[in-house]
mmCIF file of C-alpha atoms in Angstrom:
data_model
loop_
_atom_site.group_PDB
_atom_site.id
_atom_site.type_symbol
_atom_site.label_atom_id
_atom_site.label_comp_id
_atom_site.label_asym_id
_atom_site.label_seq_id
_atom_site.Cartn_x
_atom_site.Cartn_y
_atom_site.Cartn_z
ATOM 1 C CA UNK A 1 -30.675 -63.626 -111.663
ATOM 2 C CA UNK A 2 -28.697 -62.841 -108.398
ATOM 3 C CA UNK A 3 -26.254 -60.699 -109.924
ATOM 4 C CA UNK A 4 -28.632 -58.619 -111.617
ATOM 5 C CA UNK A 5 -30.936 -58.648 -108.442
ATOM 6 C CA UNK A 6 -27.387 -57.773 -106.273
ATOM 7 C CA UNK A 7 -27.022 -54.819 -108.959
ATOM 8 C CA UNK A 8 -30.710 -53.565 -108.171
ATOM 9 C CA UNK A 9 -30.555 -53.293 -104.819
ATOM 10 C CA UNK A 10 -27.100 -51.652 -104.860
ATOM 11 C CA UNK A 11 -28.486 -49.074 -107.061
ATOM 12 C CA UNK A 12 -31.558 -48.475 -105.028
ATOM 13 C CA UNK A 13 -29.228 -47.541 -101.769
ATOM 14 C CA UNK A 14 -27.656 -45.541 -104.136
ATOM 15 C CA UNK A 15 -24.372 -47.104 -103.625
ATOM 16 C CA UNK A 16 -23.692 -48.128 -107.237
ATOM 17 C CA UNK A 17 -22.031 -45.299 -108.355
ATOM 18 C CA UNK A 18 -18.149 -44.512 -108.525
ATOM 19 C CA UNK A 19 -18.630 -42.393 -105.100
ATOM 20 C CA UNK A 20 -21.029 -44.937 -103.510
ATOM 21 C CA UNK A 21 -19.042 -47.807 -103.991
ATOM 22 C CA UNK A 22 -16.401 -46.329 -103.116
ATOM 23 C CA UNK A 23 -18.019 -45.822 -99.856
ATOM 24 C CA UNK A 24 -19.438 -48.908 -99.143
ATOM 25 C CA UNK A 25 -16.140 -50.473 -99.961
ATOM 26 C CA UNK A 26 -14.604 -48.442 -97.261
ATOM 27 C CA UNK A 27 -17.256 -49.041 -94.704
ATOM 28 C CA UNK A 28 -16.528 -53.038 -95.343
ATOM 29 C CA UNK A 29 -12.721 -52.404 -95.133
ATOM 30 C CA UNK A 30 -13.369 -50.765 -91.872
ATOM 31 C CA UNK A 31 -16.243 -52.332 -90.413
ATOM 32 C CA UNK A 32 -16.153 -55.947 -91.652
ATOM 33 C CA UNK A 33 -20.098 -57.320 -92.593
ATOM 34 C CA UNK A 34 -22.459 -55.949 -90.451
ATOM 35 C CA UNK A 35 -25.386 -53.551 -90.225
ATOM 36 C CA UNK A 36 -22.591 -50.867 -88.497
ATOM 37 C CA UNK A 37 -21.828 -50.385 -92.496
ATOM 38 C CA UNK A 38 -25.501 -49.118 -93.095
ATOM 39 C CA UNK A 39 -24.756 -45.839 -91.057
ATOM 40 C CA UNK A 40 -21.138 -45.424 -91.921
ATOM 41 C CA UNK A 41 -21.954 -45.205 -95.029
ATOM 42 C CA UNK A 42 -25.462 -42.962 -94.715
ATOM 43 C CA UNK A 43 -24.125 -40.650 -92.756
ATOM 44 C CA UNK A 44 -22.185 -38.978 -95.325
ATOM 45 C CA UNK A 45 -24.880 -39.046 -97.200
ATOM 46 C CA UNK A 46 -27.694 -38.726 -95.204
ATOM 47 C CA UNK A 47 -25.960 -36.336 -92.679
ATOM 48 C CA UNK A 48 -28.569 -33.904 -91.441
ATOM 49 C CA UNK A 49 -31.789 -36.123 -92.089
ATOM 50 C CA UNK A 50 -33.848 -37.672 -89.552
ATOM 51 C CA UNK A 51 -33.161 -41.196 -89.342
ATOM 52 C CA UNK A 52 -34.862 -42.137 -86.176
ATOM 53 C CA UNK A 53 -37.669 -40.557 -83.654
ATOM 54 C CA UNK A 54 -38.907 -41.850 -80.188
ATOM 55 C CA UNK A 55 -40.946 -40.865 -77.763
ATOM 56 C CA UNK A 56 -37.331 -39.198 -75.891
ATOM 57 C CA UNK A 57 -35.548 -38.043 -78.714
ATOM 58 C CA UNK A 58 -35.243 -37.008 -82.953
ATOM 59 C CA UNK A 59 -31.273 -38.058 -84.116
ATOM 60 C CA UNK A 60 -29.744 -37.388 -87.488
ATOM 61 C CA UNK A 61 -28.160 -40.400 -89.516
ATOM 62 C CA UNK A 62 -24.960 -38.106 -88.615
ATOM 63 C CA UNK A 63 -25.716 -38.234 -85.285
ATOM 64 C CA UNK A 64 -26.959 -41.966 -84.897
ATOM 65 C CA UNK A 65 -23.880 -43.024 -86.282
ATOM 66 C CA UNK A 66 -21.518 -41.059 -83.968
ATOM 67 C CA UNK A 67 -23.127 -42.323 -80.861
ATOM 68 C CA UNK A 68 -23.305 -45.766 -82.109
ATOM 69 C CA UNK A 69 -19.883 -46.098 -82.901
ATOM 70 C CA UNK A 70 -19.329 -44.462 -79.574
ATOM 71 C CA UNK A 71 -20.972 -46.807 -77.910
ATOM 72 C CA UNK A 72 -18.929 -49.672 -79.627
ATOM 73 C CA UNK A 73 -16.066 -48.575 -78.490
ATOM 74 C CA UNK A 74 -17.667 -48.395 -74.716
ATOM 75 C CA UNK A 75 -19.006 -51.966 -74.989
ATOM 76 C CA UNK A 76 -15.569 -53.231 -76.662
ATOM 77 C CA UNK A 77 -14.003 -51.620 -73.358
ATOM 78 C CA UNK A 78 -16.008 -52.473 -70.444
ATOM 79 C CA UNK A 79 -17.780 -56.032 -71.466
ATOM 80 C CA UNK A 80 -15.016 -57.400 -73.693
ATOM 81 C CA UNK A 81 -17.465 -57.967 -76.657
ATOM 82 C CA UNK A 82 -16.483 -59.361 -79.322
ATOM 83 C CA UNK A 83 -16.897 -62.646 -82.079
ATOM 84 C CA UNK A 84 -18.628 -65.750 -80.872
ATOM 85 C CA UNK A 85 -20.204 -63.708 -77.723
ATOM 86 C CA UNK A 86 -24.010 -63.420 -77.443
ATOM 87 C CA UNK A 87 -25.880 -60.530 -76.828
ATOM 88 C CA UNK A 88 -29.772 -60.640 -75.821
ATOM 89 C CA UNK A 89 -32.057 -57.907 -75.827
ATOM 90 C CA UNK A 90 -35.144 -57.646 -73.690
ATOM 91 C CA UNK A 91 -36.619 -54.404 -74.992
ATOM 92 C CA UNK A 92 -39.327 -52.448 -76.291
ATOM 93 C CA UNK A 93 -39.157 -50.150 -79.493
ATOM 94 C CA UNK A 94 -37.297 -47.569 -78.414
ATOM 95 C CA UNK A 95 -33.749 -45.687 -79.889
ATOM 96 C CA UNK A 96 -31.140 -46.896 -77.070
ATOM 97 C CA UNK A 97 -32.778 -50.354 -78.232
ATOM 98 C CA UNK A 98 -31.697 -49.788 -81.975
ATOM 99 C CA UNK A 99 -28.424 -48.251 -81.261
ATOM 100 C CA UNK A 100 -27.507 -50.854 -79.063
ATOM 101 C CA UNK A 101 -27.809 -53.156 -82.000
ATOM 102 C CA UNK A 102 -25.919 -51.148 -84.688
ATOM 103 C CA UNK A 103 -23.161 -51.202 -81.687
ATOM 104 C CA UNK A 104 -23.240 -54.663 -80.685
ATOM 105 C CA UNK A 105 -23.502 -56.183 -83.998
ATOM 106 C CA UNK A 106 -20.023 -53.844 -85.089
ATOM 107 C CA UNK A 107 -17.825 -56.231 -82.405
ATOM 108 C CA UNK A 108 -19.292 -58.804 -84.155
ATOM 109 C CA UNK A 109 -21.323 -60.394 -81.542
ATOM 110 C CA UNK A 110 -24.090 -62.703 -82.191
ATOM 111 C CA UNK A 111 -27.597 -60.412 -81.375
ATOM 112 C CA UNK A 112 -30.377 -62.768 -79.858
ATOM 113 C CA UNK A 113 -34.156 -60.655 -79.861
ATOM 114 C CA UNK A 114 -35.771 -61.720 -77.159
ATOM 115 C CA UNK A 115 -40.055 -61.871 -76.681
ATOM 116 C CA UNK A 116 -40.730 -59.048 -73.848
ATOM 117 C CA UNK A 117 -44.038 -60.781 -72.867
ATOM 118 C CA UNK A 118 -42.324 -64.146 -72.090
ATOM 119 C CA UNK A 119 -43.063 -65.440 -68.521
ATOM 120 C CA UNK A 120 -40.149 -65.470 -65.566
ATOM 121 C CA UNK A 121 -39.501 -69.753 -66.085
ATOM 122 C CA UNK A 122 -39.229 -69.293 -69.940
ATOM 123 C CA UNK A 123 -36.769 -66.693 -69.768
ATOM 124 C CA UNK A 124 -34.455 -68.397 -66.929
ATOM 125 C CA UNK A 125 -34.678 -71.625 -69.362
ATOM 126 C CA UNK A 126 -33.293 -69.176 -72.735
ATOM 127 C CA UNK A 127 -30.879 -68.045 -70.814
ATOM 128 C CA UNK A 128 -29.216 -71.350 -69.750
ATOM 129 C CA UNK A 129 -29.785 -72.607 -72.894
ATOM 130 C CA UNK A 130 -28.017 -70.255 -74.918
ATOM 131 C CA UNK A 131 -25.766 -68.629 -72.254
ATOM 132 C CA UNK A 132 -25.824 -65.428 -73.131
ATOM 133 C CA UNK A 133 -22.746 -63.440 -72.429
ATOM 134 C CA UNK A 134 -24.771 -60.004 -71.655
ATOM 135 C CA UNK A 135 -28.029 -58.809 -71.507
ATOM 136 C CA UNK A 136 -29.470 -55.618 -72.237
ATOM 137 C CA UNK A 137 -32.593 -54.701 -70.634
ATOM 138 C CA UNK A 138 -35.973 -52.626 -70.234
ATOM 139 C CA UNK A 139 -36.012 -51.114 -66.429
ATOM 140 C CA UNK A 140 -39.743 -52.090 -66.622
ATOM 141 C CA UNK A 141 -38.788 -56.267 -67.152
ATOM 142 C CA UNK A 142 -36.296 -56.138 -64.327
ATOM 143 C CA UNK A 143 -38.876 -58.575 -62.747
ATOM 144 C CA UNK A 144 -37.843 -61.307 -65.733
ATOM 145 C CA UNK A 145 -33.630 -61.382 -65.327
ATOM 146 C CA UNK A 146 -33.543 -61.008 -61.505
ATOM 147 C CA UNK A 147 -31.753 -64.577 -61.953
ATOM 148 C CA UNK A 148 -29.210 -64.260 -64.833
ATOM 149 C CA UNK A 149 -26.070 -64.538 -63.901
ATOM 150 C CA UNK A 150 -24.031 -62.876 -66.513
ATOM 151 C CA UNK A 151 -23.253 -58.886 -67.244
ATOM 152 C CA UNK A 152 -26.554 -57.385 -67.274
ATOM 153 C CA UNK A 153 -26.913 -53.455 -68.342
ATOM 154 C CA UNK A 154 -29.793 -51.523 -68.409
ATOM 155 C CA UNK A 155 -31.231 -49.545 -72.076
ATOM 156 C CA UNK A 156 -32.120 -46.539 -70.944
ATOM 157 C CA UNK A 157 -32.047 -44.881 -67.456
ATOM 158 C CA UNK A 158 -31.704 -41.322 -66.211
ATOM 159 C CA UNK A 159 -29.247 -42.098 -63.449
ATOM 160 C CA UNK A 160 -28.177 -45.897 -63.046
ATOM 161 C CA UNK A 161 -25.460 -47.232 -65.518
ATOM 162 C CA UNK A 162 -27.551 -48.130 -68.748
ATOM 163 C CA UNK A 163 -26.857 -47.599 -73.189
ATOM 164 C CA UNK A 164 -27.734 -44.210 -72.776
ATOM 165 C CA UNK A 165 -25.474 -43.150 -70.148
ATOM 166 C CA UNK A 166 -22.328 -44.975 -72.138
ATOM 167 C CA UNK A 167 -23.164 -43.245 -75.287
ATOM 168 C CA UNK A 168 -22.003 -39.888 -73.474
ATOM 169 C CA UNK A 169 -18.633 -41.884 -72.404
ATOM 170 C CA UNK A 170 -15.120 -40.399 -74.254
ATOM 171 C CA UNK A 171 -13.867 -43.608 -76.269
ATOM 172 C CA UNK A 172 -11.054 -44.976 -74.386
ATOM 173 C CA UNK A 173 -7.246 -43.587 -75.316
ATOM 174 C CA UNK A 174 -6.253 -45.878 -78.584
ATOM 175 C CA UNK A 175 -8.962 -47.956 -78.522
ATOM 176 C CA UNK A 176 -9.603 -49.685 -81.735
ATOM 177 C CA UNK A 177 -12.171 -51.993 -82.938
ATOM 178 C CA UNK A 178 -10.870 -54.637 -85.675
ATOM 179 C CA UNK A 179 -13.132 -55.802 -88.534
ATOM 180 C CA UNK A 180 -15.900 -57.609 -87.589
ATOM 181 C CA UNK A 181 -18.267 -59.910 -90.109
ATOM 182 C CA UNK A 182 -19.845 -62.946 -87.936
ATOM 183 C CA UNK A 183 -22.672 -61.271 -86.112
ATOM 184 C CA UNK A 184 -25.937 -63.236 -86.526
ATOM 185 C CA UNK A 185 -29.698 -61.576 -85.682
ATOM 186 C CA UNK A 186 -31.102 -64.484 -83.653
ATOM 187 C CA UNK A 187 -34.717 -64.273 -83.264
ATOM 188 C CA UNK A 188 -36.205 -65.547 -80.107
ATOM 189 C CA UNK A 189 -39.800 -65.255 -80.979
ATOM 190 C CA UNK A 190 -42.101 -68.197 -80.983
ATOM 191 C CA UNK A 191 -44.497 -66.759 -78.648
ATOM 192 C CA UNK A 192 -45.307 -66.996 -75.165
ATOM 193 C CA UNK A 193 -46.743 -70.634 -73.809
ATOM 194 C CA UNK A 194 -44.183 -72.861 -75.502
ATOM 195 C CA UNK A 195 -40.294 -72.767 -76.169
ATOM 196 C CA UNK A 196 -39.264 -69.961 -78.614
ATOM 197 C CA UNK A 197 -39.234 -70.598 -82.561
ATOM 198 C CA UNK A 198 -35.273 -69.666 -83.526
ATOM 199 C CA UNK A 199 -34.989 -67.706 -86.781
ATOM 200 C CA UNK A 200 -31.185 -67.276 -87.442
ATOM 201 C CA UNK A 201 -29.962 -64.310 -90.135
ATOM 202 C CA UNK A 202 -26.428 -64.105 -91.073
ATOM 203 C CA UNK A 203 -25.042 -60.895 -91.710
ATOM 204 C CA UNK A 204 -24.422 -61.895 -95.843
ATOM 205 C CA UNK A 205 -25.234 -59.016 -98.483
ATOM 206 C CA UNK A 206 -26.322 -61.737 -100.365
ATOM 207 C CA UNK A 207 -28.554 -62.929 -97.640
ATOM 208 C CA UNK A 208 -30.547 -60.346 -98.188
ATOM 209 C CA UNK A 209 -30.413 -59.442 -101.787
ATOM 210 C CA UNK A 210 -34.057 -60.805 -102.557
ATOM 211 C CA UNK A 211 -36.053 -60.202 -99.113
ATOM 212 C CA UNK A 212 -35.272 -56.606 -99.591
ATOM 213 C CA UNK A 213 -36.056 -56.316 -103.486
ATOM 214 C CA UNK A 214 -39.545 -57.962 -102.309
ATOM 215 C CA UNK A 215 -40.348 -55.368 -99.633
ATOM 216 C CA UNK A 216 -39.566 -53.173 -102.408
ATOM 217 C CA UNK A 217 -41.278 -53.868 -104.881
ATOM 218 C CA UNK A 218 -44.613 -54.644 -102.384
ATOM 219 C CA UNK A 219 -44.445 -52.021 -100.172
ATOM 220 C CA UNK A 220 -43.258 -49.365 -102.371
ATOM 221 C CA UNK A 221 -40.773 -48.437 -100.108
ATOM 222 C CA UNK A 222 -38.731 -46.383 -102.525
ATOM 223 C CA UNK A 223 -41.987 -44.120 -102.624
ATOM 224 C CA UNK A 224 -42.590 -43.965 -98.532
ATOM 225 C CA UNK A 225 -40.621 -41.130 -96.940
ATOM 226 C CA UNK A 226 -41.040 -42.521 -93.013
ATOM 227 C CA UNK A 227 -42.370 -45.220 -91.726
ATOM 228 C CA UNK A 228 -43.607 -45.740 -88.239
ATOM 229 C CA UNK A 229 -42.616 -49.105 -87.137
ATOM 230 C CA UNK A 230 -45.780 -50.130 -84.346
ATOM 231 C CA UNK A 231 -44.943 -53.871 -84.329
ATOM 232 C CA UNK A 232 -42.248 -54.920 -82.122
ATOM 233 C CA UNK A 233 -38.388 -54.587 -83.466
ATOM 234 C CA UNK A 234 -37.829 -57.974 -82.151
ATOM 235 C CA UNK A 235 -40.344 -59.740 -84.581
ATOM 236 C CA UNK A 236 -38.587 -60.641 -87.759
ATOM 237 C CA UNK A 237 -40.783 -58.303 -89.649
ATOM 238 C CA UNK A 238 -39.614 -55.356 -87.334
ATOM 239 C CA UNK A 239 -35.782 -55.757 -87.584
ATOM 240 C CA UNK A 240 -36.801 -56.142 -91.603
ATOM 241 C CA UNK A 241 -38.636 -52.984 -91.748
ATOM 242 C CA UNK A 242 -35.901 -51.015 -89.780
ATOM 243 C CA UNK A 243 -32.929 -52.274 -91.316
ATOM 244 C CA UNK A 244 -34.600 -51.612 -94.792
ATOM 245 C CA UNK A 245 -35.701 -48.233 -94.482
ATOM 246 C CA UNK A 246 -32.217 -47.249 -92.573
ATOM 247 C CA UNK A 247 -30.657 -48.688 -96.096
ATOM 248 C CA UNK A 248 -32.852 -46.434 -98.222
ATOM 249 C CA UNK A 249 -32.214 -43.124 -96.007
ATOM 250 C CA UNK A 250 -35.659 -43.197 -94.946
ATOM 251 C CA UNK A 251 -37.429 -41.888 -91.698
ATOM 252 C CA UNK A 252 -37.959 -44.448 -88.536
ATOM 253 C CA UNK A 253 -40.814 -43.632 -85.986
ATOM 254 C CA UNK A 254 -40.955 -46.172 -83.208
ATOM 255 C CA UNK A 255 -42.968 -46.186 -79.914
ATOM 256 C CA UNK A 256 -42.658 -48.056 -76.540
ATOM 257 C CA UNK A 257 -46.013 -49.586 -76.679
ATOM 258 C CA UNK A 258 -48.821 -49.712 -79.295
ATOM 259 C CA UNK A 259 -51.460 -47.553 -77.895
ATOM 260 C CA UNK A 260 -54.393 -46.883 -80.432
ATOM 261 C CA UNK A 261 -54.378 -43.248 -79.549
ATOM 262 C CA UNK A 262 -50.358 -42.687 -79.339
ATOM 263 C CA UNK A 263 -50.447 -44.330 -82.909
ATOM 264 C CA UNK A 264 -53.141 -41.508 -84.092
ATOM 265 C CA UNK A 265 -51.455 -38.566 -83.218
ATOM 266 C CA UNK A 266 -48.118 -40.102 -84.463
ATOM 267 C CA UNK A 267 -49.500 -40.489 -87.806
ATOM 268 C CA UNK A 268 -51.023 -37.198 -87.634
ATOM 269 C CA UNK A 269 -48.003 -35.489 -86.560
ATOM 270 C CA UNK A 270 -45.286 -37.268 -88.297
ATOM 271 C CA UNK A 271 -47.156 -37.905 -91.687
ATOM 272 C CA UNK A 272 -46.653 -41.419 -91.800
ATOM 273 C CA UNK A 273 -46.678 -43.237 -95.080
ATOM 274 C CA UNK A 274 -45.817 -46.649 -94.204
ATOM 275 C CA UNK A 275 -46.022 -48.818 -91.427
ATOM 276 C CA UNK A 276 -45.965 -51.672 -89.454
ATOM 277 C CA UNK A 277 -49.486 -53.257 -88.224
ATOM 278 C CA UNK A 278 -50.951 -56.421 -87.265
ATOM 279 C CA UNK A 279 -54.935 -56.581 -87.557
ATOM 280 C CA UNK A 280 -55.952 -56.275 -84.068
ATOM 281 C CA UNK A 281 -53.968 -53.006 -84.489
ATOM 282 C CA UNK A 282 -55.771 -51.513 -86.858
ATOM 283 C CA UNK A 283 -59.492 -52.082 -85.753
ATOM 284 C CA UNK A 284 -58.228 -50.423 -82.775
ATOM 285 C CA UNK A 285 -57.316 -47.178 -84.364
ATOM 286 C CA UNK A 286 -60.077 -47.551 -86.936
ATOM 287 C CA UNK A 287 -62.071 -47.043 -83.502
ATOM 288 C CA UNK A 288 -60.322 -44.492 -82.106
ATOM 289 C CA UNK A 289 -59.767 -41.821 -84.847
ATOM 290 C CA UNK A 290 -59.962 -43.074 -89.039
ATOM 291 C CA UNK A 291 -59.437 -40.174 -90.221
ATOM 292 C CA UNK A 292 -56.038 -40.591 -89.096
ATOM 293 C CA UNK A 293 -55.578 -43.495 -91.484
ATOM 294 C CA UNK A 294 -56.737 -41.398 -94.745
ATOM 295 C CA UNK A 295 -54.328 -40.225 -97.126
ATOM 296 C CA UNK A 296 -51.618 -37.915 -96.573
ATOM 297 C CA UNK A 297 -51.300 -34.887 -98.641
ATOM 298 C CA UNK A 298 -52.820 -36.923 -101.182
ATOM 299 C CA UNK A 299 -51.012 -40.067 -100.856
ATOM 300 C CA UNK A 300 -52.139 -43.514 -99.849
ATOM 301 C CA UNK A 301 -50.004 -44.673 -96.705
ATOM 302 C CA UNK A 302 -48.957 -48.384 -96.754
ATOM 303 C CA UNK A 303 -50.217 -50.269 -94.026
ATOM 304 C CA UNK A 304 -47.871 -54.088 -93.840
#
């Protein structure tokens, strides 16, 4: 039943042909296990498409994967990451965000997704609990890591040192980046009173075989040409829905915040088909604009 479901999903992403496992095979050769292979592999064949919109910027699978494995390379050279390090992220949906986890998880460092609403004392207690090796960090939560002690960097800034600006970095002279397949998605989650719920993935095709096939089969994601991701990345249904729809070629459309009306117009705009929505969500753009949530050009969106 595994091997056939294995076969499935390799023929879904398209990769079961002569010429697409002859890709992926490459991408492991070169990359080692990790999501890094999704784009090295998609952006052959996905060059031009949209794979991901923000509120900032539109990039190309092409494009996200140049600046990602840019950004390795910058990472690799200035923080020394690597296997066994740990990585946290304290960020809202946003694309310096995601390409800072395609990066990080290529050196093959364990990626910890951290709650942005946790409290000052909770965060201070993860941190010296798990000793992370380097954070990466929303300007806006500067208030929560004023007492790590580790590399901190922010995600995104105009002007300070941040992902962004070390995208634009040259890759150093010679630098190389060896195989890398031990980087775990650690999810930090459990809410915001009590000590975080840990939800550990490893970075196993297998892993992964039958999660995926379900969100196939459920959500029709074959069918969906975008999805608009309003839930946070860092809940496990968030990383599930990206990571899925970057595997199928598919559109991303993420936003800081959830905003009823921001949601609205990105439907509107972006044609959404799918996406990402907890109940409180929904009644909240139900009151703001429903005709927003009818069918585009005939089609019934998915809401999960």
């Amino acid at each position: 039943m595994m091997v056939h479901n294995f076969i499935s999903v390799l023929s879904k992403m398209k990769l079961l042909s002569p010429l697409g496992m002859s890709r992926l095979v490459a991408a492991i050769y070169k990359h080692g296990i990790n999501v890094m292979i999704l784009l090295s592999i998609y952006e052959k064949v996905y060059s031009n498409k949209i794979a991901l919109i923000d509120e900032k910027e539109s990039i190309s699978y092409r494009q996200l994967w140049i600046q990602c494995e840019n950004l390795s390379h910058n990472l690799k050279s200035k923080y020394g990451l690597g296997k066994k390090q740990k990585v946290a992220f304290l960020c809202q949906n946003h694309a310096s965000f995601i390409k800072a986890i395609f990066s990080v998880s290529r050196l093959g460092s364990d990626i910890y997704l951290l709650n942005t609403e946790m409290s000052v004392s909770q965060f201070d207690e993860l941190a010296n609990e798990h000793q992370f090796n380097l954070l990466v960090y929303d300007e806006s939560l500067s208030h929560l890591v004023s007492n790590f002690p580790n590399e901190k960097v922010l995600s995104f800034h105009n002007t300070l040192p941040a992902i962004n600006q070390m995208i634009k970095r040259k890759i150093p002279d010679k630098h190389k980046i060896k195989r890398a397949s031990t980087s775990r998605i650690v999810l930090l989650t459990g809410g915001t009173t009590g000590k975080p719920k840990v939800a550990e993935h490893q970075p196993s095709l297998i892993n992964y075989v039958n999660p995926f096939l379900t969100l196939l089969t459920k959500l029709k994601l074959l069918e969906r040409k975008n999805t608009y991701i309003a839930t946070p990345i860092y809940h496990g249904y968030g990383i599930a829905i990206l990571l899925s729809f970057i595997a199928l070629g598919k559109t991303v459309v993420i936003c800081r915040e959830f905003n009823a009306q921001k949601a609205c117009n990105l439907i509107r705009e972006h044609q959404i088909e799918a996406m990402t929505v907890v109940p409180l969500m929904i009644d909240k753009m139900l009151k703001h604009h429903v005709d927003d949530l009818n069918c585009a050009n005939g089609r019934d969106r998915q809401l999960s």
